[in-house]
CSV table of C-alpha atoms and ligand atoms in Angstrom, one decimal:
chain,number,residue,atom,x,y,z
Y,1,MET,CA,-15.5,41.6,27.2
Y,2,GLY,CA,-16.1,38.0,28.6
Y,3,LEU,CA,-14.4,34.8,29.5
Y,4,LEU,CA,-11.1,33.7,27.8
Y,5,SER,CA,-10.3,30.0,28.0
Y,6,VAL,CA,-6.6,29.1,27.7
Y,7,ILE,CA,-6.2,25.4,26.6
Y,8,VAL,CA,-2.8,23.9,27.3
Y,9,PRO,CA,-2.1,20.3,26.2
Y,10,CYS,CA,0.6,18.8,28.5
Y,11,TYR,CA,2.5,15.6,28.0
Y,12,ASN,CA,5.3,15.3,30.6
Y,13,GLU,CA,5.6,19.0,31.1
Y,14,ALA,CA,5.9,19.1,34.9
Y,15,GLU,CA,8.6,21.8,34.8
Y,16,ASN,CA,6.7,23.9,32.2
Y,17,VAL,CA,3.3,24.0,34.0
Y,18,PRO,CA,4.2,26.6,36.6
Y,19,CYS,CA,6.4,28.6,34.1
Y,20,PHE,CA,3.6,28.8,31.7
Y,21,TYR,CA,1.2,30.0,34.4
Y,22,LYS,CA,3.7,32.7,35.4
Y,23,GLU,CA,4.1,33.9,31.9
Y,24,ILE,CA,0.3,34.2,31.4
Y,25,MET,CA,-0.1,36.0,34.6
Y,26,LYS,CA,2.3,38.7,33.5
Y,27,HIS,CA,-0.5,39.9,31.3
Y,28,SER,CA,-3.1,39.9,34.1
Y,29,ALA,CA,-3.1,43.7,34.3
Y,30,PHE,CA,-4.0,43.8,30.6
Y,31,PHE,CA,-6.8,41.3,31.1
Y,32,GLU,CA,-8.2,43.2,34.0
Y,33,LYS,CA,-8.1,46.4,32.0
Y,34,GLU,CA,-10.0,44.8,29.1
Y,35,ASN,CA,-12.5,43.2,31.5
Y,36,ILE,CA,-11.5,39.7,30.5
Y,37,GLU,CA,-11.9,36.8,32.9
Y,38,LEU,CA,-9.5,33.9,32.6
Y,39,GLU,CA,-9.7,30.1,32.9
Y,40,ILE,CA,-6.7,28.0,32.3
Y,41,LEU,CA,-7.3,24.4,31.3
Y,42,TYR,CA,-4.3,22.1,31.6
Y,43,ILE,CA,-5.0,18.9,29.7
Y,44,ASP,CA,-2.7,16.2,31.0
Y,45,ASP,CA,-2.3,13.8,28.1
Y,46,GLY,CA,-1.3,10.8,30.2
Y,47,SER,CA,2.0,12.2,31.6
Y,48,ALA,CA,4.2,9.9,33.5
Y,49,ASP,CA,6.0,12.7,35.4
Y,50,GLY,CA,4.8,15.2,37.9
Y,51,THR,CA,2.5,17.1,35.6
Y,52,VAL,CA,-0.7,16.3,37.4
Y,53,PRO,CA,0.6,17.3,40.9
Y,54,ALA,CA,2.1,20.4,39.4
Y,55,VAL,CA,-1.3,21.5,38.0
Y,56,LYS,CA,-3.0,20.5,41.3
Y,57,ALA,CA,-0.6,22.7,43.2
Y,58,LEU,CA,-1.4,25.6,40.9
Y,59,ARG,CA,-5.1,25.0,41.4
Y,60,GLU,CA,-4.7,25.2,45.2
Y,61,GLU,CA,-3.5,28.8,44.7
Y,62,ASP,CA,-5.8,29.8,41.9
Y,63,GLY,CA,-9.3,28.5,41.3
Y,64,ARG,CA,-9.1,29.6,37.7
Y,65,VAL,CA,-6.8,26.7,36.9
Y,66,HIS,CA,-8.5,23.5,35.8
Y,67,LEU,CA,-7.2,20.0,35.2
Y,68,ILE,CA,-8.4,17.4,32.8
Y,69,SER,CA,-6.3,14.2,33.0
Y,70,PHE,CA,-6.4,11.4,30.5
Y,71,SER,CA,-6.3,7.7,31.3
Y,72,ARG,CA,-3.3,7.4,28.9
Y,73,ASN,CA,-1.5,9.3,26.2
Y,74,PHE,CA,-4.0,10.0,23.4
Y,75,GLY,CA,-1.9,12.5,21.5
Y,76,LYS,CA,-2.0,16.3,21.3
Y,77,GLU,CA,-4.9,16.4,18.9
Y,78,ALA,CA,-7.1,14.5,21.4
Y,79,ALA,CA,-6.0,16.9,24.2
Y,80,LEU,CA,-6.9,19.9,22.1
Y,81,PHE,CA,-10.3,18.4,21.3
Y,82,ALA,CA,-11.0,17.7,25.0
Y,83,GLY,CA,-9.9,21.2,25.9
Y,84,LEU,CA,-12.2,22.8,23.3
Y,85,GLU,CA,-15.1,20.6,24.5
Y,86,LYS,CA,-14.6,21.5,28.2
Y,87,SER,CA,-13.9,25.2,27.7
Y,88,LYS,CA,-16.6,27.7,28.6
Y,89,GLY,CA,-15.0,30.9,27.3
Y,90,ASP,CA,-16.5,33.3,24.8
Y,91,TYR,CA,-13.0,33.2,23.4
Y,92,VAL,CA,-10.6,30.3,23.4
Y,93,VAL,CA,-6.9,30.2,22.9
Y,94,VAL,CA,-4.8,27.1,22.3
Y,95,MET,CA,-1.2,27.1,23.5
Y,96,ASP,CA,1.7,24.8,24.0
Y,97,ALA,CA,3.0,24.3,27.5
Y,98,ASP,CA,6.6,24.7,26.5
Y,99,LEU,CA,6.2,28.5,25.8
Y,100,GLN,CA,7.0,28.1,22.2
Y,101,ASP,CA,3.8,30.0,21.6
Y,102,PRO,CA,4.7,33.4,23.0
Y,103,PRO,CA,2.0,34.7,25.4
Y,104,ASP,CA,3.2,38.2,24.5
Y,105,LEU,CA,1.0,37.9,21.4
Y,106,LEU,CA,-2.2,37.6,23.5
Y,107,PRO,CA,-3.1,41.3,23.8
Y,108,GLU,CA,-2.6,41.7,20.0
Y,109,MET,CA,-4.8,38.7,19.3
Y,110,ILE,CA,-7.6,40.1,21.5
Y,111,GLY,CA,-7.3,43.4,19.7
Y,112,TYR,CA,-8.0,41.7,16.4
Y,113,LEU,CA,-10.9,39.7,17.7
Y,114,LYS,CA,-12.4,43.0,18.9
Y,115,GLU,CA,-11.9,44.4,15.4
Y,116,GLY,CA,-14.2,41.6,14.2
Y,117,TYR,CA,-12.0,38.8,13.1
Y,118,ASP,CA,-13.3,35.3,14.1
Y,119,SER,CA,-9.9,33.9,14.7
Y,120,VAL,CA,-6.3,34.9,15.0
Y,121,ALA,CA,-3.8,32.3,14.0
Y,122,THR,CA,0.0,32.3,14.1
Y,123,ARG,CA,2.8,31.1,11.9
Y,124,ARG,CA,6.5,31.1,12.5
Y,125,VAL,CA,8.5,32.7,9.8
Y,126,ASN,CA,11.6,30.6,10.4
Y,127,ARG,CA,12.5,27.3,11.8
Y,128,LYS,CA,15.6,28.3,13.8
Y,129,GLY,CA,16.9,25.6,16.1
Y,130,GLU,CA,15.3,22.8,14.2
Y,131,PRO,CA,17.2,20.0,12.5
Y,132,MET,CA,17.9,20.9,8.8
Y,133,ILE,CA,16.4,17.6,7.5
Y,134,ARG,CA,13.2,18.1,9.5
Y,135,SER,CA,12.7,21.6,8.1
Y,136,PHE,CA,13.4,20.3,4.6
Y,137,PHE,CA,10.7,17.6,4.8
Y,138,ALA,CA,8.3,19.9,6.5
Y,139,ARG,CA,8.6,22.4,3.6
Y,140,ARG,CA,8.1,19.6,1.1
Y,141,PHE,CA,5.0,18.5,3.0
Y,142,TYR,CA,3.3,21.9,2.9
Y,143,ARG,CA,4.1,22.3,-0.7
Y,144,LEU,CA,2.6,19.0,-1.5
Y,145,MET,CA,-0.5,19.7,0.6
Y,146,ARG,CA,-1.1,23.0,-1.2
Y,147,LYS,CA,-1.2,21.1,-4.4
Y,148,ILE,CA,-3.3,18.1,-3.4
Y,149,SER,CA,-5.8,19.6,-0.9
Y,150,LYS,CA,-8.5,22.2,-1.2
Y,151,THR,CA,-8.2,23.0,2.5
Y,152,GLU,CA,-5.8,25.8,3.2
Y,153,ILE,CA,-2.8,24.5,5.3
Y,154,VAL,CA,-0.3,27.2,5.9
Y,155,ASP,CA,3.4,26.5,6.0
Y,156,GLY,CA,4.8,27.2,9.5
Y,157,ALA,CA,1.3,27.5,11.0
Y,158,ARG,CA,1.3,26.6,14.7
Y,159,ASP,CA,-1.7,25.4,16.6
Y,160,TYR,CA,-1.5,28.6,18.6
Y,161,ARG,CA,-4.7,30.3,17.8
Y,162,MET,CA,-7.4,32.4,19.4
Y,163,MET,CA,-11.0,31.8,18.3
Y,164,THR,CA,-14.5,33.0,19.0
Y,165,ARG,CA,-17.0,30.6,20.5
Y,166,GLN,CA,-18.7,30.3,17.1
Y,167,MET,CA,-15.6,28.9,15.5
Y,168,VAL,CA,-14.9,26.6,18.4
Y,169,ASP,CA,-18.4,25.1,18.0
Y,170,ALA,CA,-17.7,24.6,14.3
Y,171,VAL,CA,-14.4,22.8,15.2
Y,172,LEU,CA,-16.2,20.7,17.8
Y,173,SER,CA,-18.8,19.7,15.2
Y,174,MET,CA,-16.1,17.8,13.4
Y,175,ARG,CA,-16.0,14.7,15.5
Y,176,GLU,CA,-13.6,12.7,13.4
Y,177,TYR,CA,-11.3,10.2,15.1
Y,178,ASN,CA,-8.2,11.0,12.9
Y,179,ARG,CA,-7.8,14.6,13.8
Y,180,PHE,CA,-5.4,16.8,11.9
Y,181,THR,CA,-6.1,20.1,13.7
Y,182,LYS,CA,-4.2,22.3,11.3
Y,183,GLY,CA,-6.5,21.1,8.5
Y,184,ILE,CA,-9.6,21.3,10.6
Y,185,PHE,CA,-9.0,25.0,11.5
Y,186,GLY,CA,-8.6,25.7,7.8
Y,187,TRP,CA,-11.6,23.7,6.8
Y,188,VAL,CA,-14.1,25.4,9.1
Y,189,GLY,CA,-13.2,28.7,7.4
Y,190,PHE,CA,-14.1,32.0,9.1
Y,191,ARG,CA,-12.2,35.3,8.9
Y,192,THR,CA,-8.7,34.6,10.1
Y,193,LYS,CA,-5.9,37.1,10.9
Y,194,TRP,CA,-2.4,35.6,10.6
Y,195,LEU,CA,0.3,36.9,12.9
Y,196,GLU,CA,3.9,36.0,12.3
Y,197,PHE,CA,6.7,35.5,14.8
Y,198,GLU,CA,10.2,34.2,15.0
Y,199,ASN,CA,10.6,30.6,16.2
Y,200,VAL,CA,11.2,30.3,19.9
Y,201,GLU,CA,13.0,27.3,21.3
Y,202,ARG,CA,11.4,25.2,24.0
Y,203,VAL,CA,12.3,26.4,27.5
Y,204,ARG,CA,12.6,23.1,29.2
Y,205,GLY,CA,12.2,19.4,28.4
Y,206,GLU,CA,12.3,17.8,24.9
Y,207,THR,CA,10.1,17.8,21.9
Y,208,LYS,CA,7.7,14.8,21.8
Y,209,TRP,CA,8.0,14.5,18.1
Y,210,SER,CA,10.5,12.1,16.5
Y,211,PHE,CA,11.2,12.2,12.8
Y,212,TRP,CA,9.1,9.1,12.3
Y,213,GLY,CA,6.3,10.5,14.4
Y,214,LEU,CA,6.2,13.5,12.1
Y,215,LEU,CA,6.3,11.4,9.0
Y,216,LEU,CA,3.3,9.4,10.1
Y,217,TYR,CA,1.5,12.5,11.2
Y,218,SER,CA,2.0,14.0,7.7
Y,219,LEU,CA,0.4,10.9,6.2
Y,220,GLU,CA,-2.5,11.5,8.5
Y,221,GLY,CA,-2.7,15.0,7.2
Y,222,ILE,CA,-2.7,13.8,3.6
Y,223,THR,CA,-5.4,11.1,4.0
Y,224,ALA,CA,-7.5,13.4,6.2
Y,225,PHE,CA,-7.6,16.3,3.8
Y,226,SER,CA,-7.0,14.9,0.3
Y,227,THR,CA,-8.3,12.1,-1.8
Y,228,ILE,CA,-5.8,12.8,-4.6
Y,229,PRO,CA,-3.6,9.8,-3.9
Y,230,LEU,CA,-6.7,7.6,-4.6
Y,231,SER,CA,-7.1,9.3,-8.0
Y,232,ILE,CA,-3.4,8.8,-8.7
Y,233,ALA,CA,-3.8,5.1,-8.0
Y,234,ALA,CA,-6.7,5.0,-10.4
Y,235,ILE,CA,-4.9,7.0,-13.1
Y,236,MET,CA,-1.8,4.8,-12.8
Y,237,GLY,CA,-4.1,1.7,-13.3
Y,238,VAL,CA,-5.5,3.2,-16.5
Y,239,LEU,CA,-2.0,4.1,-17.8
Y,240,PHE,CA,-0.7,0.6,-17.2
Y,241,CYS,CA,-3.8,-1.0,-18.9
Y,242,PHE,CA,-3.1,1.2,-21.9
Y,243,LEU,CA,0.6,0.2,-21.9
Y,244,ALA,CA,-0.4,-3.5,-21.6
Y,245,PHE,CA,-2.7,-3.1,-24.5
Y,246,LEU,CA,0.0,-1.7,-26.8
Y,247,LEU,CA,2.4,-4.5,-25.6
Y,248,ILE,CA,-0.2,-7.2,-26.5
Y,249,ILE,CA,-0.6,-5.8,-30.0
Y,250,PHE,CA,3.2,-5.6,-30.5
Y,251,ILE,CA,3.7,-9.1,-29.3
Y,252,VAL,CA,0.9,-10.7,-31.3
Y,253,VAL,CA,2.1,-8.9,-34.5
Y,254,ARG,CA,5.7,-9.9,-33.8
Y,255,THR,CA,4.8,-13.5,-33.2
Y,256,ALA,CA,2.7,-13.6,-36.4
Y,257,ILE,CA,5.6,-12.3,-38.5
Y,258,PHE,CA,8.7,-13.8,-36.9
Y,259,GLY,CA,7.2,-17.0,-35.3
Y,260,ASP,CA,7.6,-17.8,-31.6
Y,261,PRO,CA,11.2,-18.5,-30.6
Y,262,VAL,CA,11.5,-19.2,-26.9
Y,263,SER,CA,13.0,-15.9,-25.7
Y,264,GLY,CA,11.9,-12.8,-23.9
Y,265,TRP,CA,12.1,-14.3,-20.5
Y,266,PRO,CA,14.1,-11.3,-19.0
Y,267,SER,CA,11.7,-8.8,-20.4
Y,268,MET,CA,8.8,-10.8,-19.0
Y,269,VAL,CA,10.3,-10.8,-15.5
Y,270,CYS,CA,10.9,-7.0,-15.7
Y,271,ILE,CA,7.4,-6.3,-16.7
Y,272,ILE,CA,5.8,-8.6,-14.1
Y,273,SER,CA,7.9,-7.1,-11.3
Y,274,LEU,CA,7.3,-3.5,-12.4
Y,275,ILE,CA,3.6,-4.0,-12.6
Y,276,SER,CA,3.3,-6.0,-9.4
Y,277,GLY,CA,5.2,-3.2,-7.7
Y,278,VAL,CA,2.8,-0.6,-9.0
Y,279,GLN,CA,-0.2,-2.8,-7.9
Y,280,LEU,CA,1.1,-3.1,-4.4
Y,281,PHE,CA,1.8,0.6,-4.2
Y,282,CYS,CA,-1.8,1.4,-5.3
Y,283,LEU,CA,-3.2,-1.2,-2.9
Y,284,GLY,CA,-1.2,0.4,-0.2
Y,285,ILE,CA,-2.8,3.8,-0.9
Y,286,VAL,CA,-6.2,2.2,-0.8
Y,287,GLY,CA,-5.2,0.5,2.4
Y,288,GLN,CA,-4.3,3.8,4.0
Y,289,TYR,CA,-7.8,5.2,3.4
Y,290,LEU,CA,-9.4,1.9,4.4
Y,291,ALA,CA,-7.5,1.9,7.7
Y,292,LYS,CA,-8.7,5.5,8.4
Y,293,THR,CA,-12.2,4.6,7.5
Y,294,TYR,CA,-12.1,1.5,9.7
Y,295,LEU,CA,-11.0,3.6,12.7
Y,296,GLU,CA,-13.7,6.2,11.9
Y,297,VAL,CA,-16.6,3.7,11.7
Y,298,LYS,CA,-15.7,2.2,15.1
Y,299,LYS,CA,-16.6,5.5,16.6
Y,300,ARG,CA,-14.3,5.2,19.5
Y,301,PRO,CA,-14.2,8.1,21.9
Y,302,ILE,CA,-11.4,10.6,21.1
Y,303,TYR,CA,-10.1,10.6,24.7
Y,304,VAL,CA,-10.9,9.0,28.0
Y,305,ILE,CA,-10.8,11.1,31.2
Y,306,LYS,CA,-9.4,9.7,34.4
Y,307,GLU,CA,-9.6,12.8,36.5
Y,308,GLU,CA,-11.3,16.2,36.2
Y,309,LEU,CA,-10.9,19.2,38.5
Z,401,UDP,N1,1.7,17.1,23.6
Z,401,UDP,C1,0.6,16.4,24.1
Z,401,UDP,N2,0.6,15.1,23.8
Z,401,UDP,C2,1.5,14.4,23.0
Z,401,UDP,C3,2.6,15.2,22.5
Z,401,UDP,C4,2.7,16.5,22.9
Z,401,UDP,O1,-0.2,16.9,24.7
Z,401,UDP,O2,1.4,13.2,22.8
Z,401,UDP,C5,1.8,18.6,23.9
Z,401,UDP,C6,3.1,19.0,24.6
Z,401,UDP,O3,3.1,18.8,26.0
Z,401,UDP,C7,3.3,20.4,24.2
Z,401,UDP,C8,2.6,20.4,22.8
Z,401,UDP,O4,1.8,19.3,22.7
Z,401,UDP,O5,2.6,21.3,25.1
Z,401,UDP,C9,3.6,20.5,21.7
Z,401,UDP,O6,4.5,19.4,21.8
Z,401,UDP,P1,6.1,19.6,21.5
Z,401,UDP,O7,6.6,20.8,22.1
Z,401,UDP,O8,6.7,18.3,21.9
Z,401,UDP,O9,6.0,19.7,19.9
Z,401,UDP,P2,6.9,20.7,19.0
Z,401,UDP,O10,6.7,22.1,19.6
Z,401,UDP,O11,8.3,20.2,19.1
Z,401,UDP,O12,6.2,20.6,17.7
Z,402,MG,MG1,7.2,22.6,21.5
């Protein structure tokens, strides 16, 4: 059938690197039967532990294992992009190193691609083992995104996905610096089959995502795939202009009828602080987009490679 590239972003996953390899190799009989060759690309995202030596050790044993090592931590999105760029496969699958993306789904995914789908994506049906508050905010985020973005971003969707070369090329053609991969996959379209699975907890090590990290990442998603917040700022501006206009008429008429006693200081302070708050809020929204635009126009590389094997 062709070559299958497995892309594995790794950030401090020394223990998981060999485990992952073992789990994939459990399916080698299937790959042979289907006439599929493998290449496994470990993308080391500037790990500080023994991830690189672990990959090198694997490579000694098996030439199908490749290493791309970044000069520092660039984030998972950058690692995914590098992997897609370096992959040569007719089919490409993206998987986490911590085995939270069950390799047991691989045969099924290949089956669907053979049926004619362009991509097979996965979503977890539950969030077992995750802090309650995190699940709560994650759900809110996806609901909000559904309302404010035209791009389909599925709740519980993981980055675990198998794609044809055609779709990979489409993803690679989006060279934006602020990468929100979940949105990018949805944006490029193509016929996608969704598989569902129960959440699996990480085998070893700890998640790299803090609550704050996720919050900032969600802002990234919003600014990258919706401009509604800018419209909200504009609408709020118009509403407050209208309100101010009514207020002016009211005050002029009142002064004309009742004269101008020195009063109204508290209401003035309230109005000024309310409106300046709204102004700062809107300015902040514009600032978010400006910051993203600033980073985009610099056209910095998405990642820097230190070592490639
Ligand atoms: N990862 C990465 N760079 C980062 C953070 C994470 O390459 O800066 C990798 C990590 O090694 C793992 C995958 O991205 O293979 C998912 O990370 P993690 O398991 O921490 O996220 P979670 O599954 O908790 O969402
Ligand atoms: Mg994980």
